[in-house]
Amino acid sequence: MKRLKAIHKYLQQRYGAMWTLLLFAMLSLGLILMQLFGLSANWYAPDGDKYISWMYACNLITLLVISTQLLRLDCRRLLSQRTANILDTCGFIVILLMLIRSHLDDHVTSVDLDNVAFYAEDSMFIYLLGFLLMFCAGMIRRAAKIKEDQDLTI
């Protein structure tokens, strides 16, 4: 029981009032683990379905990267270079995985992805998320620099 109280105290200190961040990351990791079992069956398909599986794997890896990077955030020191680096890395990896995904959709033959509802909008919003993460990282980096220059304690 003391061990559980120690874990709860650590999580309370690290995430504080932002417990929904921890809940989202844990639920995302659980969903990724459940989806991996269904995904692995299509990896060895002889036709274009294996490319759809790899595209879906890119989506899951993107979600995994975002979830694990959110767990690395320390809500006690959000205005820091570390937070900016975490968001910058996360945005870069999201954009990179979506570029790989867009390269894979040229090889899909079993489904016409141009006629699939929300496919183009889905990738556009994920690209937007990657650029938004990088933009927020730049803002946090600039704010952290101003904080260090003026020796502010927030």
Tab-separated table of N, CA and C in Angstrom:
chain	number	residue	atom	x	y	z
A	1	MET	N	0.814	-1.185	0.000
A	1	MET	CA	0.000	0.000	0.000
A	1	MET	C	0.865	1.260	0.000
A	2	LYS	N	1.992	1.208	0.700
A	2	LYS	CA	2.888	2.358	0.720
A	2	LYS	C	3.455	2.620	-0.664
A	3	ARG	N	3.695	1.543	-1.400
A	3	ARG	CA	4.232	1.690	-2.754
A	3	ARG	C	3.231	2.416	-3.660
A	4	LEU	N	1.949	2.061	-3.562
A	4	LEU	CA	0.916	2.731	-4.361
A	4	LEU	C	0.782	4.198	-3.973
A	5	LYS	N	0.884	4.494	-2.684
A	5	LYS	CA	0.824	5.894	-2.256
A	5	LYS	C	2.017	6.678	-2.777
A	6	ALA	N	3.178	6.039	-2.815
A	6	ALA	CA	4.364	6.717	-3.338
A	6	ALA	C	4.219	6.989	-4.829
A	7	ILE	N	3.666	6.030	-5.574
A	7	ILE	CA	3.438	6.214	-7.011
A	7	ILE	C	2.421	7.329	-7.232
A	8	HIS	N	1.346	7.329	-6.446
A	8	HIS	CA	0.324	8.367	-6.570
A	8	HIS	C	0.903	9.736	-6.248
A	9	LYS	N	1.725	9.825	-5.220
A	9	LYS	CA	2.332	11.103	-4.851
A	9	LYS	C	3.263	11.607	-5.958
A	10	TYR	N	4.034	10.688	-6.554
A	10	TYR	CA	4.930	11.078	-7.650
A	10	TYR	C	4.137	11.586	-8.854
A	11	LEU	N	3.091	10.853	-9.228
A	11	LEU	CA	2.271	11.273	-10.365
A	11	LEU	C	1.563	12.596	-10.077
A	12	GLN	N	1.128	12.781	-8.849
A	12	GLN	CA	0.466	14.029	-8.477
A	12	GLN	C	1.428	15.199	-8.562
A	13	GLN	N	2.681	14.996	-8.154
A	13	GLN	CA	3.666	16.064	-8.235
A	13	GLN	C	4.038	16.369	-9.677
A	14	ARG	N	4.195	15.313	-10.469
A	14	ARG	CA	4.673	15.506	-11.843
A	14	ARG	C	3.606	16.088	-12.749
A	15	TYR	N	2.372	15.590	-12.637
A	15	TYR	CA	1.322	16.022	-13.557
A	15	TYR	C	0.315	16.969	-12.930
A	16	GLY	N	0.228	17.010	-11.631
A	16	GLY	CA	-0.619	17.967	-10.929
A	16	GLY	C	-2.050	17.977	-11.431
A	17	ALA	N	-2.504	19.138	-11.821
A	17	ALA	CA	-3.884	19.299	-12.276
A	17	ALA	C	-4.082	18.809	-13.708
A	18	MET	N	-3.010	18.427	-14.354
A	18	MET	CA	-3.116	17.959	-15.744
A	18	MET	C	-3.185	16.434	-15.794
A	19	TRP	N	-4.007	15.825	-14.961
A	19	TRP	CA	-4.123	14.375	-14.927
A	19	TRP	C	-4.754	13.828	-16.195
A	20	THR	N	-5.483	14.662	-16.939
A	20	THR	CA	-6.079	14.192	-18.185
A	20	THR	C	-4.998	13.881	-19.224
A	21	LEU	N	-3.871	14.569	-19.135
A	21	LEU	CA	-2.738	14.287	-20.014
A	21	LEU	C	-2.237	12.858	-19.800
A	22	LEU	N	-2.078	12.483	-18.548
A	22	LEU	CA	-1.644	11.126	-18.215
A	22	LEU	C	-2.689	10.107	-18.638
A	23	LEU	N	-3.955	10.405	-18.405
A	23	LEU	CA	-5.035	9.497	-18.786
A	23	LEU	C	-5.077	9.300	-20.299
A	24	PHE	N	-4.947	10.383	-21.065
A	24	PHE	CA	-4.944	10.282	-22.525
A	24	PHE	C	-3.774	9.435	-23.013
A	25	ALA	N	-2.594	9.669	-22.461
A	25	ALA	CA	-1.416	8.925	-22.897
A	25	ALA	C	-1.552	7.444	-22.572
A	26	MET	N	-2.034	7.114	-21.405
A	26	MET	CA	-2.196	5.705	-21.026
A	26	MET	C	-3.267	5.017	-21.880
A	27	LEU	N	-4.379	5.695	-22.126
A	27	LEU	CA	-5.418	5.111	-22.979
A	27	LEU	C	-4.908	4.915	-24.410
A	28	SER	N	-4.143	5.861	-24.906
A	28	SER	CA	-3.583	5.736	-26.252
A	28	SER	C	-2.632	4.550	-26.340
A	29	LEU	N	-1.795	4.387	-25.342
A	29	LEU	CA	-0.875	3.249	-25.340
A	29	LEU	C	-1.638	1.928	-25.280
A	30	GLY	N	-2.705	1.886	-24.500
A	30	GLY	CA	-3.529	0.675	-24.445
A	30	GLY	C	-4.197	0.372	-25.779
A	31	LEU	N	-4.708	1.405	-26.446
A	31	LEU	CA	-5.338	1.203	-27.757
A	31	LEU	C	-4.327	0.736	-28.797
A	32	ILE	N	-3.120	1.254	-28.726
A	32	ILE	CA	-2.086	0.837	-29.670
A	32	ILE	C	-1.776	-0.640	-29.491
A	33	LEU	N	-1.650	-1.082	-28.253
A	33	LEU	CA	-1.356	-2.495	-28.004
A	33	LEU	C	-2.476	-3.396	-28.512
A	34	MET	N	-3.733	-2.974	-28.335
A	34	MET	CA	-4.852	-3.790	-28.810
A	34	MET	C	-4.893	-3.847	-30.334
A	35	GLN	N	-4.562	-2.745	-31.009
A	35	GLN	CA	-4.635	-2.703	-32.459
A	35	GLN	C	-3.487	-3.449	-33.134
A	36	LEU	N	-2.380	-3.645	-32.444
A	36	LEU	CA	-1.236	-4.324	-33.056
A	36	LEU	C	-1.542	-5.766	-33.420
A	37	PHE	N	-2.394	-6.423	-32.649
A	37	PHE	CA	-2.707	-7.819	-32.939
A	37	PHE	C	-3.480	-7.971	-34.247
A	38	GLY	N	-4.441	-7.105	-34.504
A	38	GLY	CA	-5.189	-7.148	-35.747
A	38	GLY	C	-4.372	-6.672	-36.938
A	39	LEU	N	-3.413	-5.823	-36.705
A	39	LEU	CA	-2.597	-5.266	-37.772
A	39	LEU	C	-1.593	-6.275	-38.310
A	40	SER	N	-1.061	-7.101	-37.453
A	40	SER	CA	0.005	-8.015	-37.870
A	40	SER	C	-0.486	-9.083	-38.848
A	41	ALA	N	-1.771	-9.351	-38.913
A	41	ALA	CA	-2.293	-10.368	-39.829
A	41	ALA	C	-2.172	-9.937	-41.287
A	42	ASN	N	-2.253	-8.646	-41.567
A	42	ASN	CA	-2.218	-8.156	-42.945
A	42	ASN	C	-0.823	-7.810	-43.443
A	43	TRP	N	0.190	-7.883	-42.611
A	43	TRP	CA	1.531	-7.507	-43.044
A	43	TRP	C	2.091	-8.414	-44.123
A	44	TYR	N	1.658	-9.646	-44.136
A	44	TYR	CA	2.199	-10.610	-45.089
A	44	TYR	C	1.239	-10.881	-46.242
A	45	ALA	N	0.316	-9.984	-46.491
A	45	ALA	CA	-0.636	-10.131	-47.598
A	45	ALA	C	0.114	-9.958	-48.926
A	46	PRO	N	-0.285	-10.720	-49.954
A	46	PRO	CA	0.456	-10.678	-51.217
A	46	PRO	C	0.192	-9.430	-52.065
A	47	ASP	N	-0.918	-8.772	-51.884
A	47	ASP	CA	-1.243	-7.643	-52.761
A	47	ASP	C	-1.056	-6.318	-52.028
A	48	GLY	N	-1.758	-5.308	-52.441
A	48	GLY	CA	-1.594	-3.971	-51.894
A	48	GLY	C	-2.092	-3.797	-50.475
A	49	ASP	N	-2.746	-4.837	-49.922
A	49	ASP	CA	-3.240	-4.710	-48.558
A	49	ASP	C	-2.118	-4.564	-47.542
A	50	LYS	N	-0.948	-5.111	-47.855
A	50	LYS	CA	0.151	-4.962	-46.894
A	50	LYS	C	0.589	-3.497	-46.800
A	51	TYR	N	0.437	-2.754	-47.879
A	51	TYR	CA	0.781	-1.332	-47.820
A	51	TYR	C	-0.225	-0.562	-46.976
A	52	ILE	N	-1.483	-0.968	-47.027
A	52	ILE	CA	-2.476	-0.346	-46.149
A	52	ILE	C	-2.125	-0.633	-44.701
A	53	SER	N	-1.664	-1.845	-44.426
A	53	SER	CA	-1.265	-2.193	-43.066
A	53	SER	C	-0.076	-1.356	-42.613
A	54	TRP	N	0.879	-1.137	-43.504
A	54	TRP	CA	2.033	-0.321	-43.136
A	54	TRP	C	1.630	1.138	-42.950
A	55	MET	N	0.655	1.616	-43.724
A	55	MET	CA	0.144	2.972	-43.536
A	55	MET	C	-0.535	3.088	-42.173
A	56	TYR	N	-1.294	2.056	-41.819
A	56	TYR	CA	-1.954	2.040	-40.517
A	56	TYR	C	-0.906	1.964	-39.398
A	57	ALA	N	0.182	1.245	-39.654
A	57	ALA	CA	1.274	1.180	-38.677
A	57	ALA	C	1.907	2.558	-38.488
A	58	CYS	N	2.027	3.332	-39.565
A	58	CYS	CA	2.545	4.704	-39.439
A	58	CYS	C	1.629	5.542	-38.549
A	59	ASN	N	0.317	5.368	-38.699
A	59	ASN	CA	-0.623	6.086	-37.838
A	59	ASN	C	-0.451	5.674	-36.377
A	60	LEU	N	-0.302	4.360	-36.139
A	60	LEU	CA	-0.134	3.892	-34.766
A	60	LEU	C	1.185	4.363	-34.164
A	61	ILE	N	2.238	4.385	-34.963
A	61	ILE	CA	3.529	4.854	-34.459
A	61	ILE	C	3.452	6.348	-34.148
A	62	THR	N	2.729	7.091	-34.974
A	62	THR	CA	2.532	8.516	-34.692
A	62	THR	C	1.831	8.705	-33.358
A	63	LEU	N	0.779	7.924	-33.126
A	63	LEU	CA	0.058	8.006	-31.860
A	63	LEU	C	0.941	7.574	-30.700
A	64	LEU	N	1.765	6.563	-30.924
A	64	LEU	CA	2.689	6.098	-29.890
A	64	LEU	C	3.716	7.179	-29.544
A	65	VAL	N	4.257	7.832	-30.561
A	65	VAL	CA	5.242	8.898	-30.328
A	65	VAL	C	4.616	10.042	-29.543
A	66	ILE	N	3.422	10.457	-29.945
A	66	ILE	CA	2.765	11.552	-29.234
A	66	ILE	C	2.487	11.160	-27.789
A	67	SER	N	2.020	9.935	-27.565
A	67	SER	CA	1.698	9.501	-26.204
A	67	SER	C	2.930	9.432	-25.321
A	68	THR	N	4.001	8.850	-25.829
A	68	THR	CA	5.199	8.733	-25.000
A	68	THR	C	5.853	10.096	-24.769
A	69	GLN	N	5.791	10.973	-25.747
A	69	GLN	CA	6.358	12.301	-25.548
A	69	GLN	C	5.533	13.098	-24.532
A	70	LEU	N	4.215	12.896	-24.520
A	70	LEU	CA	3.392	13.566	-23.520
A	70	LEU	C	3.718	13.069	-22.119
A	71	LEU	N	4.053	11.792	-21.998
A	71	LEU	CA	4.433	11.265	-20.692
A	71	LEU	C	5.767	11.829	-20.214
A	72	ARG	N	6.610	12.254	-21.129
A	72	ARG	CA	7.900	12.828	-20.756
A	72	ARG	C	7.796	14.253	-20.252
A	73	LEU	N	6.664	14.922	-20.529
A	73	LEU	CA	6.500	16.297	-20.073
A	73	LEU	C	6.436	16.351	-18.553
A	74	ASP	N	7.021	17.366	-18.011
A	74	ASP	CA	6.960	17.611	-16.573
A	74	ASP	C	6.145	18.877	-16.372
A	75	CYS	N	4.970	18.753	-15.821
A	75	CYS	CA	4.059	19.887	-15.716
A	75	CYS	C	4.506	20.907	-14.680
A	76	ARG	N	5.515	20.587	-13.899
A	76	ARG	CA	6.044	21.567	-12.951
A	76	ARG	C	6.921	22.583	-13.671
A	77	ARG	N	7.549	22.149	-14.775
A	77	ARG	CA	8.445	23.034	-15.530
A	77	ARG	C	8.074	22.990	-17.010
A	78	LEU	N	6.903	23.501	-17.327
A	78	LEU	CA	6.464	23.487	-18.723
A	78	LEU	C	7.199	24.512	-19.578
A	79	LEU	N	7.591	25.603	-18.990
A	79	LEU	CA	8.257	26.671	-19.728
A	79	LEU	C	9.772	26.459	-19.646
A	80	SER	N	10.255	25.466	-20.420
A	80	SER	CA	11.680	25.138	-20.376
A	80	SER	C	12.137	24.664	-21.752
A	81	GLN	N	13.439	24.614	-21.919
A	81	GLN	CA	14.018	24.124	-23.175
A	81	GLN	C	13.684	22.652	-23.386
A	82	ARG	N	13.594	21.890	-22.302
A	82	ARG	CA	13.281	20.469	-22.411
A	82	ARG	C	11.891	20.264	-23.018
A	83	THR	N	10.922	21.037	-22.561
A	83	THR	CA	9.574	20.943	-23.121
A	83	THR	C	9.581	21.323	-24.598
A	84	ALA	N	10.310	22.365	-24.943
A	84	ALA	CA	10.401	22.786	-26.345
A	84	ALA	C	11.047	21.699	-27.193
A	85	ASN	N	12.086	21.059	-26.688
A	85	ASN	CA	12.739	19.982	-27.437
A	85	ASN	C	11.827	18.779	-27.605
A	86	ILE	N	11.051	18.458	-26.568
A	86	ILE	CA	10.107	17.334	-26.662
A	86	ILE	C	9.060	17.613	-27.733
A	87	LEU	N	8.486	18.807	-27.729
A	87	LEU	CA	7.458	19.147	-28.721
A	87	LEU	C	8.045	19.226	-30.135
A	88	ASP	N	9.246	19.743	-30.254
A	88	ASP	CA	9.897	19.842	-31.556
A	88	ASP	C	10.184	18.460	-32.131
A	89	THR	N	10.709	17.575	-31.316
A	89	THR	CA	10.985	16.209	-31.751
A	89	THR	C	9.705	15.492	-32.129
A	90	CYS	N	8.673	15.677	-31.334
A	90	CYS	CA	7.385	15.042	-31.604
A	90	CYS	C	6.813	15.532	-32.936
A	91	GLY	N	6.848	16.829	-33.177
A	91	GLY	CA	6.342	17.371	-34.437
A	91	GLY	C	7.130	16.881	-35.635
A	92	PHE	N	8.459	16.831	-35.498
A	92	PHE	CA	9.298	16.352	-36.592
A	92	PHE	C	9.009	14.886	-36.917
A	93	ILE	N	8.869	14.054	-35.901
A	93	ILE	CA	8.600	12.627	-36.130
A	93	ILE	C	7.215	12.429	-36.739
A	94	VAL	N	6.236	13.210	-36.308
A	94	VAL	CA	4.892	13.114	-36.886
A	94	VAL	C	4.931	13.451	-38.376
A	95	ILE	N	5.614	14.519	-38.745
A	95	ILE	CA	5.699	14.899	-40.154
A	95	ILE	C	6.456	13.845	-40.951
A	96	LEU	N	7.538	13.316	-40.404
A	96	LEU	CA	8.309	12.282	-41.082
A	96	LEU	C	7.475	11.023	-41.322
A	97	LEU	N	6.729	10.591	-40.314
A	97	LEU	CA	5.897	9.400	-40.482
A	97	LEU	C	4.765	9.634	-41.482
A	98	MET	N	4.241	10.838	-41.533
A	98	MET	CA	3.194	11.112	-42.508
A	98	MET	C	3.750	11.203	-43.927
A	99	LEU	N	5.004	11.631	-44.072
A	99	LEU	CA	5.640	11.593	-45.394
A	99	LEU	C	5.836	10.145	-45.848
A	100	ILE	N	6.221	9.278	-44.924
A	100	ILE	CA	6.348	7.851	-45.251
A	100	ILE	C	4.990	7.289	-45.622
A	101	ARG	N	3.959	7.682	-44.888
A	101	ARG	CA	2.600	7.201	-45.179
A	101	ARG	C	2.134	7.661	-46.560
A	102	SER	N	2.424	8.907	-46.907
A	102	SER	CA	1.996	9.390	-48.224
A	102	SER	C	2.775	8.707	-49.346
A	103	HIS	N	4.003	8.295	-49.063
A	103	HIS	CA	4.764	7.533	-50.060
A	103	HIS	C	4.193	6.126	-50.217
A	104	LEU	N	3.687	5.544	-49.152
A	104	LEU	CA	3.124	4.199	-49.217
A	104	LEU	C	1.780	4.161	-49.945
A	105	ASP	N	1.032	5.251	-49.925
A	105	ASP	CA	-0.297	5.190	-50.558
A	105	ASP	C	-0.223	5.108	-52.079
A	106	ASP	N	0.951	5.360	-52.665
A	106	ASP	CA	1.109	5.170	-54.104
A	106	ASP	C	1.104	3.693	-54.484
A	107	HIS	N	1.430	2.825	-53.547
A	107	HIS	CA	1.538	1.391	-53.823
A	107	HIS	C	0.258	0.608	-53.533
A	108	VAL	N	-0.734	1.241	-52.969
A	108	VAL	CA	-1.978	0.552	-52.643
A	108	VAL	C	-2.772	0.349	-53.916
A	109	THR	N	-3.112	-0.914	-54.195
A	109	THR	CA	-3.854	-1.227	-55.415
A	109	THR	C	-5.256	-1.736	-55.130
A	110	SER	N	-5.507	-2.252	-53.940
A	110	SER	CA	-6.801	-2.871	-53.658
A	110	SER	C	-7.899	-1.851	-53.373
A	111	VAL	N	-7.532	-0.641	-52.960
A	111	VAL	CA	-8.514	0.384	-52.623
A	111	VAL	C	-8.094	1.685	-53.311
A	112	ASP	N	-9.050	2.376	-53.895
A	112	ASP	CA	-8.779	3.693	-54.466
A	112	ASP	C	-8.880	4.725	-53.341
A	113	LEU	N	-7.740	5.154	-52.849
A	113	LEU	CA	-7.721	6.022	-51.680
A	113	LEU	C	-8.245	7.417	-51.972
A	114	ASP	N	-8.308	7.803	-53.221
A	114	ASP	CA	-8.852	9.122	-53.545
A	114	ASP	C	-10.344	9.186	-53.289
A	115	ASN	N	-11.029	8.036	-53.367
A	115	ASN	CA	-12.470	8.001	-53.158
A	115	ASN	C	-12.854	7.661	-51.726
A	116	VAL	N	-11.871	7.402	-50.869
A	116	VAL	CA	-12.162	7.077	-49.472
A	116	VAL	C	-12.462	8.379	-48.730
A	117	ALA	N	-13.587	8.380	-48.036
A	117	ALA	CA	-13.992	9.590	-47.316
A	117	ALA	C	-12.997	9.920	-46.213
A	118	PHE	N	-12.644	11.161	-46.117
A	118	PHE	CA	-11.801	11.730	-45.068
A	118	PHE	C	-10.332	11.297	-45.126
A	119	TYR	N	-9.904	10.588	-46.176
A	119	TYR	CA	-8.494	10.167	-46.203
A	119	TYR	C	-7.568	11.369	-46.391
A	120	ALA	N	-7.876	12.229	-47.358
A	120	ALA	CA	-7.025	13.399	-47.601
A	120	ALA	C	-7.104	14.379	-46.430
A	121	GLU	N	-8.302	14.538	-45.862
A	121	GLU	CA	-8.440	15.440	-44.730
A	121	GLU	C	-7.706	14.902	-43.510
A	122	ASP	N	-7.701	13.593	-43.347
A	122	ASP	CA	-7.014	12.969	-42.230
A	122	ASP	C	-5.519	13.276	-42.277
A	123	SER	N	-4.918	13.056	-43.430
A	123	SER	CA	-3.482	13.307	-43.525
A	123	SER	C	-3.184	14.804	-43.413
A	124	MET	N	-4.069	15.655	-43.928
A	124	MET	CA	-3.856	17.092	-43.824
A	124	MET	C	-3.879	17.538	-42.361
A	125	PHE	N	-4.809	17.011	-41.576
A	125	PHE	CA	-4.881	17.387	-40.167
A	125	PHE	C	-3.695	16.851	-39.375
A	126	ILE	N	-3.177	15.695	-39.748
A	126	ILE	CA	-2.009	15.163	-39.045
A	126	ILE	C	-0.769	15.988	-39.388
A	127	TYR	N	-0.625	16.390	-40.642
A	127	TYR	CA	0.465	17.312	-40.997
A	127	TYR	C	0.336	18.612	-40.199
A	128	LEU	N	-0.881	19.131	-40.114
A	128	LEU	CA	-1.130	20.353	-39.362
A	128	LEU	C	-0.747	20.177	-37.899
A	129	LEU	N	-1.038	19.017	-37.335
A	129	LEU	CA	-0.660	18.739	-35.958
A	129	LEU	C	0.858	18.767	-35.795
A	130	GLY	N	1.579	18.171	-36.727
A	130	GLY	CA	3.037	18.181	-36.661
A	130	GLY	C	3.602	19.585	-36.726
A	131	PHE	N	3.104	20.393	-37.656
A	131	PHE	CA	3.581	21.769	-37.758
A	131	PHE	C	3.172	22.602	-36.545
A	132	LEU	N	1.991	22.330	-36.003
A	132	LEU	CA	1.544	23.044	-34.809
A	132	LEU	C	2.424	22.712	-33.606
A	133	LEU	N	2.814	21.455	-33.477
A	133	LEU	CA	3.719	21.071	-32.388
A	133	LEU	C	5.060	21.778	-32.524
A	134	MET	N	5.561	21.859	-33.753
A	134	MET	CA	6.840	22.547	-33.962
A	134	MET	C	6.704	24.055	-33.705
A	135	PHE	N	5.570	24.639	-34.070
A	135	PHE	CA	5.335	26.050	-33.814
A	135	PHE	C	5.253	26.324	-32.313
A	136	CYS	N	4.539	25.475	-31.582
A	136	CYS	CA	4.449	25.635	-30.125
A	136	CYS	C	5.816	25.469	-29.479
A	137	ALA	N	6.621	24.571	-30.013
A	137	ALA	CA	7.979	24.396	-29.482
A	137	ALA	C	8.790	25.666	-29.667
A	138	GLY	N	8.655	26.306	-30.808
A	138	GLY	CA	9.356	27.565	-31.034
A	138	GLY	C	8.895	28.657	-30.080
A	139	MET	N	7.588	28.731	-29.826
A	139	MET	CA	7.082	29.726	-28.881
A	139	MET	C	7.585	29.458	-27.472
A	140	ILE	N	7.580	28.210	-27.056
A	140	ILE	CA	8.054	27.867	-25.717
A	140	ILE	C	9.548	28.136	-25.601
A	141	ARG	N	10.288	27.826	-26.657
A	141	ARG	CA	11.728	28.090	-26.642
A	141	ARG	C	12.008	29.590	-26.493
A	142	ARG	N	11.255	30.401	-27.212
A	142	ARG	CA	11.434	31.855	-27.118
A	142	ARG	C	11.021	32.363	-25.732
A	143	ALA	N	9.926	31.853	-25.194
A	143	ALA	CA	9.479	32.273	-23.859
A	143	ALA	C	10.477	31.837	-22.787
A	144	ALA	N	11.044	30.645	-22.947
A	144	ALA	CA	12.043	30.181	-21.977
A	144	ALA	C	13.297	31.047	-22.037
A	145	LYS	N	13.658	31.496	-23.234
A	145	LYS	CA	14.825	32.364	-23.374
A	145	LYS	C	14.568	33.716	-22.708
A	146	ILE	N	13.371	34.261	-22.915
A	146	ILE	CA	13.018	35.527	-22.270
A	146	ILE	C	13.014	35.352	-20.750
A	147	LYS	N	12.494	34.237	-20.291
A	147	LYS	CA	12.459	33.962	-18.855
A	147	LYS	C	13.874	33.895	-18.279
A	148	GLU	N	14.794	33.251	-19.002
A	148	GLU	CA	16.172	33.154	-18.526
A	148	GLU	C	16.887	34.514	-18.584
A	149	ASP	N	16.607	35.273	-19.640
A	149	ASP	CA	17.268	36.582	-19.774
A	149	ASP	C	16.825	37.553	-18.676
A	150	GLN	N	15.554	37.529	-18.353
A	150	GLN	CA	15.036	38.454	-17.355
A	150	GLN	C	15.003	37.847	-15.969
A	151	ASP	N	15.454	36.613	-15.831
A	151	ASP	CA	15.505	35.907	-14.560
A	151	ASP	C	14.153	35.910	-13.868
A	152	LEU	N	13.126	35.513	-14.628
A	152	LEU	CA	11.778	35.432	-14.081
A	152	LEU	C	11.570	34.054	-13.470
A	153	THR	N	10.827	33.986	-12.433
A	153	THR	CA	10.455	32.707	-11.853
A	153	THR	C	8.943	32.573	-11.972
A	154	ILE	N	8.537	31.584	-12.750
A	154	ILE	CA	7.101	31.378	-12.983
A	154	ILE	C	6.710	30.075	-12.329
